[in-house]
Amino acid sequence: MATRNENLNNLLTSSSFADMVRNKLMKTIKEYRISHPRQEIYMMAWGDTTHCLSPTIVEALVDASHQLGHPSTYTGYGEFEGSTELRESICNSYYKDYDVEFNPDEIFVGDGAQSVTFDIQELFGVDNSVALQDPIYPPYLEANLFTGRTEIVYLPCDEKNDFVPAPPDSRVDIIYLCFPNNPTGAVATRSQLNAFVEYAKRNNSIIIFDAVYSAFISEPDIPRSIYEIPGANECAIEIGSFSKMAGFTGLRLGWAVIPNALTLENTAMGELTEMFRVAQSIKFWGASSLAQQGGIAALSKQGKQECQKIVDFYMDSAKLLKNGLTSPDLTCFGGIHNPYIWVKGADGQSSWDVFHYLLANAGIAGIPGHFFGASGEGFVRLSALSHHEQIDKAMNQYKSLV
Ligand code: PLP
C-alpha cells in the first residue's frame, strides 16, 4: 500500500500558516462581520498589491499577446532558466544599479519568489541546520519542514534589537534573511549584513537572502541586495520578485541568483549553479512568456520610473496608516522601507487583543503577529498595499472612536 509523506503530514497537523489564516483568522473575521453588520471592515491583512499595472508593462503584455496570436511571431516553450533577454535585464537594469555584477547564467527566473524559495532549499542536504528570523515569512520554515529538516535555530527579532538579529551564537548551515522584512518592516544596515556575511564565510554557511521588498528602500545607504556586501557572492543566494516592485502578484515572476563563486562542502565553483540548472530543467519548464515580456518592460527605463511611482504610492499609504494609528494605545514599527506596519499594543496584550482592538476601533483586519512565530506575540501585521481612501476611512473611524 502506498504511504503518505510524513513531512507534509507533520506540517499540516502542526498548523501551516495557510491553515491558521483559513481556520482561525478568516473564521474570526467572519464571526465579527455577522455580529457587527453595520461596521465597515478594511482588509489590511494580505501582502497583495492593489494598484493596477503601469502603462509600459500593459503595452508590453498587449504586444506579447499579439505576437502569440500571429503565425509568424508565435513562440512556445522558452528557456527554462528564463529568457536570456530578461536575465540580461535583471543583470543590467537591476543589479548594476547597485554596482553588483552578474552574468545571466547566474540568474534563474521562476514563477514568483514563493516557488523559488521552495526550489532553492532542495539544493541542500536534509541534515543541514537552518537559522530563521523570528518572526518570519512562514514559507521558509514550511519549505524546510516539508523537506524533513528538523534542526531549526530561531533568531528572535524584537524591540531590543530593532527587529534585526545578530548572527547565531553557534554554527548553522543555512541562514535565511529577509530585508526589508516581512512582517516587521525592519531593514538591515550595511554593517549588520556585513556581520552575517563574515559569519557565513567563517563557518562555511550559506545565506538565503530574500530581497523581494528591495524597491521600497528609500535611503541610499541601506543595501537593496546582499551582494552590495563584499564577499557575499561566495556565500549567498538571493531571491527577487516582480510581485511587489511591479504589481506581478497575479502575473507571477521572480528570480534567484546562484553565483558561480558560491561553493558548498565538496562542490567546486560553478557546480551549485549547474546543479540548480539541472534541478530546474527536471521540474520547471520556464515562467510564462507573457509575464517575462512584462518583466523586461518593468526593467526598462520608463517601466522603472512608472513602477517607482506605484511603490511611492504604497509608501504614502504606509505613512498615512502609521501616523494615523500611532496613539497612546498603539506603537507602530516599520512602514518606512517596506509596506508593512508592525503594530504593538500595551504591555501584556496578546496579538489577538491587538487584533480585536484594531477591528473594533478602526474596522481594520490585520494578521496576528504570532502567526509569524513566537516572537510575534503581542503584535499585529498590517499591509499598506492598499488605496489611500481605504486607509483614510479607517483612520477617520479610529479618530472618532479613540
Ligand atoms: N518573500 C516575501 C518576504 C514575501 O512577502 C512574499 C510575498 O508576499 C514572497 C516572498 C513571495 O512573492 P511572490 O509573489 O514573488 O511569490
XYZ file of C-alpha atoms and ligand atoms in Angstrom:
418
model
C 0.000 0.000 0.000
C 1.263 3.498 -0.758
C 2.141 5.575 2.296
C 1.795 9.272 2.880
C 4.595 11.818 3.063
C 5.038 12.163 6.833
C 6.842 15.503 6.477
C 3.783 17.023 4.842
C 1.506 15.348 7.347
C 3.513 16.763 10.293
C 3.349 20.212 8.714
C -0.422 20.011 8.363
C -1.064 18.711 11.871
C 1.187 21.395 13.412
C -0.883 24.041 11.502
C 0.620 25.675 8.458
C 0.332 29.445 8.045
C -2.345 28.955 5.384
C -4.343 26.771 7.780
C -4.079 29.324 10.592
C -5.284 32.027 8.214
C -8.188 29.903 6.979
C -9.257 28.255 10.219
C -8.584 30.994 12.753
C -8.230 34.403 11.122
C -10.937 34.148 8.458
C -13.306 32.475 10.902
C -12.816 35.294 13.433
C -13.374 37.981 10.784
C -16.491 36.209 9.504
C -17.950 35.975 13.021
C -17.168 39.652 13.636
C -18.921 40.652 10.384
C -22.016 38.726 11.429
C -22.104 40.311 14.874
C -21.332 43.839 13.531
C -23.290 44.010 10.262
C -23.175 47.813 10.055
C -19.430 48.229 10.572
C -17.239 48.521 7.504
C -14.203 46.193 7.619
C -10.957 47.220 5.927
C -8.822 44.207 4.979
C -5.209 45.097 5.614
C -4.141 41.538 6.222
C -2.833 40.461 2.820
C 0.531 41.363 1.349
C -1.149 41.594 -2.036
C -0.842 44.551 -4.390
C -3.947 46.565 -5.317
C -2.646 49.217 -7.749
C -3.033 48.395 -11.451
C -0.016 47.679 -13.687
C 1.982 50.569 -15.151
C 1.195 51.600 -18.784
C 4.582 50.438 -20.121
C 4.033 46.949 -18.717
C 0.472 46.796 -20.071
C 1.699 47.823 -23.519
C 4.361 45.085 -23.457
C 1.770 42.485 -22.412
C -0.566 43.530 -25.234
C 2.295 43.365 -27.784
C 3.373 39.964 -26.461
C -0.225 38.677 -26.749
C -0.462 39.869 -30.347
C 2.810 38.091 -31.137
C 1.411 34.862 -29.712
C -1.674 35.337 -31.888
C 0.212 35.622 -35.174
C 1.667 32.630 -37.083
C 4.919 34.415 -37.928
C 5.684 35.535 -34.345
C 4.197 32.714 -32.279
C 6.584 31.075 -29.780
C 6.092 28.075 -27.480
C 8.424 26.756 -24.782
C 11.266 29.052 -23.913
C 14.495 28.625 -21.961
C 13.623 27.042 -18.623
C 16.093 29.373 -16.788
C 14.120 32.341 -18.152
C 14.601 34.233 -21.414
C 18.138 35.495 -21.998
C 16.711 38.987 -22.549
C 15.013 39.018 -19.140
C 18.059 37.589 -17.353
C 20.224 40.229 -19.065
C 17.765 42.907 -17.923
C 17.968 41.620 -14.330
C 21.786 41.860 -14.525
C 21.986 45.202 -16.338
C 18.924 47.123 -15.169
C 18.533 45.802 -11.629
C 21.840 44.603 -10.153
C 24.039 47.136 -11.992
C 22.047 49.919 -10.251
C 23.580 48.629 -7.004
C 27.060 48.197 -8.525
C 26.656 44.435 -8.487
C 27.907 42.413 -11.487
C 26.406 39.093 -12.530
C 26.208 37.271 -15.801
C 22.825 35.934 -16.986
C 23.922 32.313 -16.372
C 23.810 33.017 -12.648
C 20.146 34.157 -12.779
C 17.217 31.714 -12.677
C 13.763 33.058 -13.443
C 10.755 31.410 -11.820
C 7.031 31.962 -11.447
C 7.424 34.115 -8.324
C 9.660 34.119 -5.273
C 7.409 31.680 -3.447
C 8.222 28.669 -5.617
C 11.851 29.787 -5.974
C 12.065 29.709 -2.139
C 10.937 26.095 -2.157
C 13.204 25.104 -5.038
C 16.356 26.631 -3.544
C 16.275 24.613 -0.334
C 16.289 21.403 -2.391
C 19.942 22.124 -3.170
C 20.925 21.291 0.413
C 21.212 18.082 2.410
C 18.267 17.116 4.615
C 20.522 17.057 7.682
C 21.551 20.724 7.293
C 20.695 23.036 10.191
C 18.677 26.167 9.435
C 18.540 29.558 11.174
C 15.423 31.666 10.769
C 14.452 35.130 11.923
C 11.555 35.019 14.390
C 9.011 36.329 13.420
C 9.476 35.010 9.929
C 7.815 34.873 6.497
C 6.310 31.367 7.012
C 7.282 29.612 3.721
C 10.995 29.482 4.683
C 10.144 27.348 7.706
C 7.460 25.368 5.941
C 9.627 24.526 2.909
C 12.320 23.141 5.235
C 9.853 21.163 7.368
C 8.294 19.798 4.194
C 11.716 18.532 3.114
C 12.350 16.942 6.504
C 14.836 19.303 8.138
C 14.394 19.313 11.880
C 17.328 21.313 13.230
C 15.891 24.833 13.255
C 17.504 27.696 15.194
C 15.418 30.833 15.774
C 16.914 34.324 15.857
C 14.459 36.464 17.845
C 13.697 39.886 16.351
C 12.218 42.273 18.882
C 12.259 45.879 20.011
C 15.564 45.326 21.837
C 17.431 44.601 18.595
C 15.236 46.840 16.399
C 13.968 43.614 14.803
C 17.394 42.824 13.295
C 19.135 39.832 14.925
C 22.855 39.251 15.327
C 24.330 36.154 13.631
C 23.720 32.884 15.537
C 25.901 32.079 18.568
C 26.686 28.628 17.243
C 27.341 27.239 13.782
C 24.392 26.675 11.388
C 24.477 25.577 7.765
C 21.790 27.770 6.200
C 20.622 31.215 7.350
C 17.505 32.849 5.928
C 17.417 36.642 5.998
C 14.616 38.846 4.714
C 15.227 42.606 4.428
C 13.198 44.786 4.160
C 11.455 42.371 6.460
C 8.063 40.812 6.222
C 6.391 41.021 8.764
C 8.253 43.564 10.943
C 9.125 46.129 8.237
C 12.725 46.314 9.580
C 15.743 46.919 7.355
C 19.358 45.871 7.986
C 22.275 48.262 7.727
C 25.438 47.546 5.777
C 27.355 46.681 8.943
C 24.608 44.328 10.188
C 24.621 42.470 6.862
C 28.398 42.500 6.866
C 28.356 40.640 10.206
C 26.208 37.894 8.614
C 28.471 37.615 5.560
C 31.544 37.374 7.809
C 29.781 34.744 9.917
C 28.819 32.745 6.815
C 32.360 32.841 5.425
C 33.899 31.922 8.779
C 31.503 28.995 9.292
C 31.067 27.826 5.692
C 27.358 28.641 5.958
C 25.000 29.764 3.205
C 22.769 32.836 3.433
C 19.464 32.811 1.565
C 18.572 36.475 1.238
C 15.013 37.480 0.361
C 15.111 40.896 -1.310
C 11.505 40.895 -2.512
C 10.833 44.344 -0.976
C 14.100 45.988 -2.115
C 12.260 48.592 -4.240
C 10.675 50.042 -1.095
C 14.003 51.131 0.435
C 14.197 54.907 0.294
C 17.636 55.597 1.832
C 20.702 55.150 -0.382
C 22.836 53.787 2.487
C 20.616 50.789 3.159
C 21.629 47.816 0.973
C 18.991 46.605 -1.501
C 20.900 43.442 -2.240
C 23.090 41.195 -0.076
C 25.627 41.377 -2.911
C 26.346 45.007 -2.013
C 28.333 43.430 0.838
C 31.833 42.393 -0.322
C 32.277 38.618 -0.400
C 28.528 37.864 -0.357
C 28.705 36.260 -3.810
C 30.809 33.494 -2.191
C 28.216 32.656 0.476
C 24.744 33.950 -0.504
C 21.817 33.133 -2.741
C 19.361 35.980 -3.352
C 15.662 35.766 -4.148
C 13.952 38.600 -6.030
C 10.447 39.191 -7.335
C 8.428 41.423 -9.632
C 5.397 40.988 -7.368
C 5.748 43.978 -5.102
C 8.032 46.179 -7.186
C 5.886 45.945 -10.337
C 2.486 44.536 -9.281
C 3.053 40.986 -10.629
C 1.345 39.120 -7.762
C -1.135 37.790 -10.352
C 1.206 37.611 -13.360
C 3.840 35.677 -11.312
C 7.536 36.318 -11.936
C 10.543 36.079 -9.647
C 14.162 35.001 -9.729
C 17.057 33.519 -7.804
C 20.722 34.381 -8.097
C 23.086 31.450 -7.625
C 26.528 32.949 -8.092
C 29.229 30.869 -9.732
C 31.529 31.821 -6.840
C 29.248 30.112 -4.309
C 30.547 26.783 -3.013
C 29.438 24.148 -0.508
C 31.338 21.265 1.024
C 32.598 19.094 -1.846
C 31.370 21.414 -4.599
C 33.608 23.390 -6.917
C 32.947 26.913 -8.176
C 30.019 26.928 -10.604
C 28.882 23.437 -9.575
C 25.953 24.631 -7.453
C 24.757 26.875 -10.276
C 24.915 23.859 -12.585
C 23.086 21.667 -10.039
C 20.250 24.183 -9.862
C 20.126 24.370 -13.654
C 19.677 20.595 -13.830
C 17.134 20.570 -10.965
C 15.044 23.258 -12.682
C 15.228 21.515 -16.045
C 13.763 18.402 -14.408
C 10.745 20.067 -12.825
C 10.192 23.545 -14.249
C 9.924 24.412 -17.909
C 10.027 28.126 -17.598
C 7.927 31.063 -16.458
C 5.103 32.349 -18.668
C 6.469 34.070 -21.754
C 3.887 36.849 -21.310
C 4.958 37.517 -17.728
C 8.587 37.584 -18.863
C 7.825 40.211 -21.533
C 6.118 42.210 -18.787
C 9.214 41.801 -16.606
C 11.507 43.113 -19.359
C 9.213 46.158 -19.690
C 9.221 46.672 -15.900
C 13.029 46.896 -16.003
C 13.122 49.365 -18.922
C 13.955 52.982 -18.055
C 10.321 54.086 -18.452
C 8.992 50.972 -16.704
C 11.233 51.511 -13.680
C 10.090 55.123 -13.317
C 6.423 54.139 -13.505
C 6.856 51.258 -11.049
C 8.681 53.523 -8.619
C 5.664 55.884 -8.625
C 3.433 52.965 -7.623
C 5.858 51.952 -4.869
C 5.845 55.594 -3.670
C 2.039 55.497 -3.673
C 2.114 52.459 -1.345
C 4.663 54.143 0.871
C 2.336 57.151 1.184
C -0.347 54.667 2.254
C 2.066 53.265 4.845
C 2.778 56.763 6.179
C -0.952 57.561 6.443
C -1.595 54.308 8.283
C 1.363 54.560 10.632
C 0.746 58.220 11.524
C -2.971 57.605 11.962
C -2.592 54.636 14.296
C 0.260 55.866 16.465
C -1.516 56.698 19.724
C -1.204 56.126 23.478
C -2.713 52.648 22.865
C -0.516 51.532 19.963
C 3.140 51.630 18.952
C 3.838 51.217 15.234
C 7.081 49.916 13.716
C 8.124 49.533 10.075
C 6.272 51.229 7.226
C 9.293 53.293 6.154
C 11.223 50.993 3.815
C 8.534 48.393 3.405
C 4.726 48.395 3.147
C 4.153 46.560 6.459
C 3.306 48.163 9.796
C 4.100 46.033 12.820
C 1.660 47.213 15.475
C 2.108 46.618 19.192
C -0.494 47.157 21.892
C 0.022 47.889 25.580
C 2.421 45.691 27.557
C 0.842 42.352 28.311
C -1.616 42.459 25.397
C -1.656 39.401 23.155
C -1.723 39.530 19.357
C -5.432 38.659 19.445
C -6.043 41.565 21.900
C -4.377 43.986 19.457
C -6.204 42.397 16.530
C -9.598 42.873 18.211
C -8.718 46.419 19.292
C -7.928 47.369 15.660
C -11.067 45.673 14.397
C -13.343 47.313 16.954
C -11.842 50.817 16.798
C -10.771 51.208 13.173
C -12.527 48.360 11.358
C -9.053 47.140 10.339
C -8.346 43.411 9.956
C -4.645 42.503 10.144
C -2.778 39.265 10.850
C -1.972 38.364 14.478
C 1.815 38.540 14.860
C 2.199 35.102 16.482
C 1.139 33.535 13.157
C 4.665 34.521 12.023
C 6.428 32.968 15.040
C 6.574 33.079 18.821
C 8.372 36.455 18.923
C 5.456 37.979 17.011
C 3.202 37.601 20.072
C 1.791 40.984 21.120
C 1.919 42.382 17.552
C -0.339 42.574 14.505
C 0.915 42.914 10.926
C -0.883 45.409 8.717
C -0.287 45.725 4.993
C -0.375 49.188 3.435
C -0.537 47.793 -0.109
C -3.960 49.386 -0.358
C -5.632 52.561 -1.564
C -5.463 55.842 0.331
C -9.273 56.142 0.539
C -9.472 52.839 2.456
C -6.849 53.996 4.903
C -8.458 57.456 5.252
C -11.813 55.870 6.046
C -10.282 53.533 8.643
C -8.339 56.393 10.224
C -11.456 58.574 10.428
C -13.221 55.747 12.204
C -10.257 55.332 14.544
C -10.081 59.069 15.347
C -13.814 59.245 16.032
C -13.743 56.277 18.429
C -10.454 56.619 20.313
N 9.088 36.687 0.070
C 8.418 37.506 0.888
C 9.120 38.081 2.056
C 7.071 37.824 0.662
O 6.427 38.634 1.497
C 6.426 37.253 -0.459
C 5.008 37.515 -0.730
O 4.307 38.176 -0.014
C 7.170 36.394 -1.276
C 8.486 36.131 -0.988
C 6.529 35.719 -2.454
O 6.499 36.573 -3.540
P 5.991 36.097 -4.975
O 4.694 36.773 -5.220
O 7.070 36.575 -5.912
O 5.876 34.620 -4.973
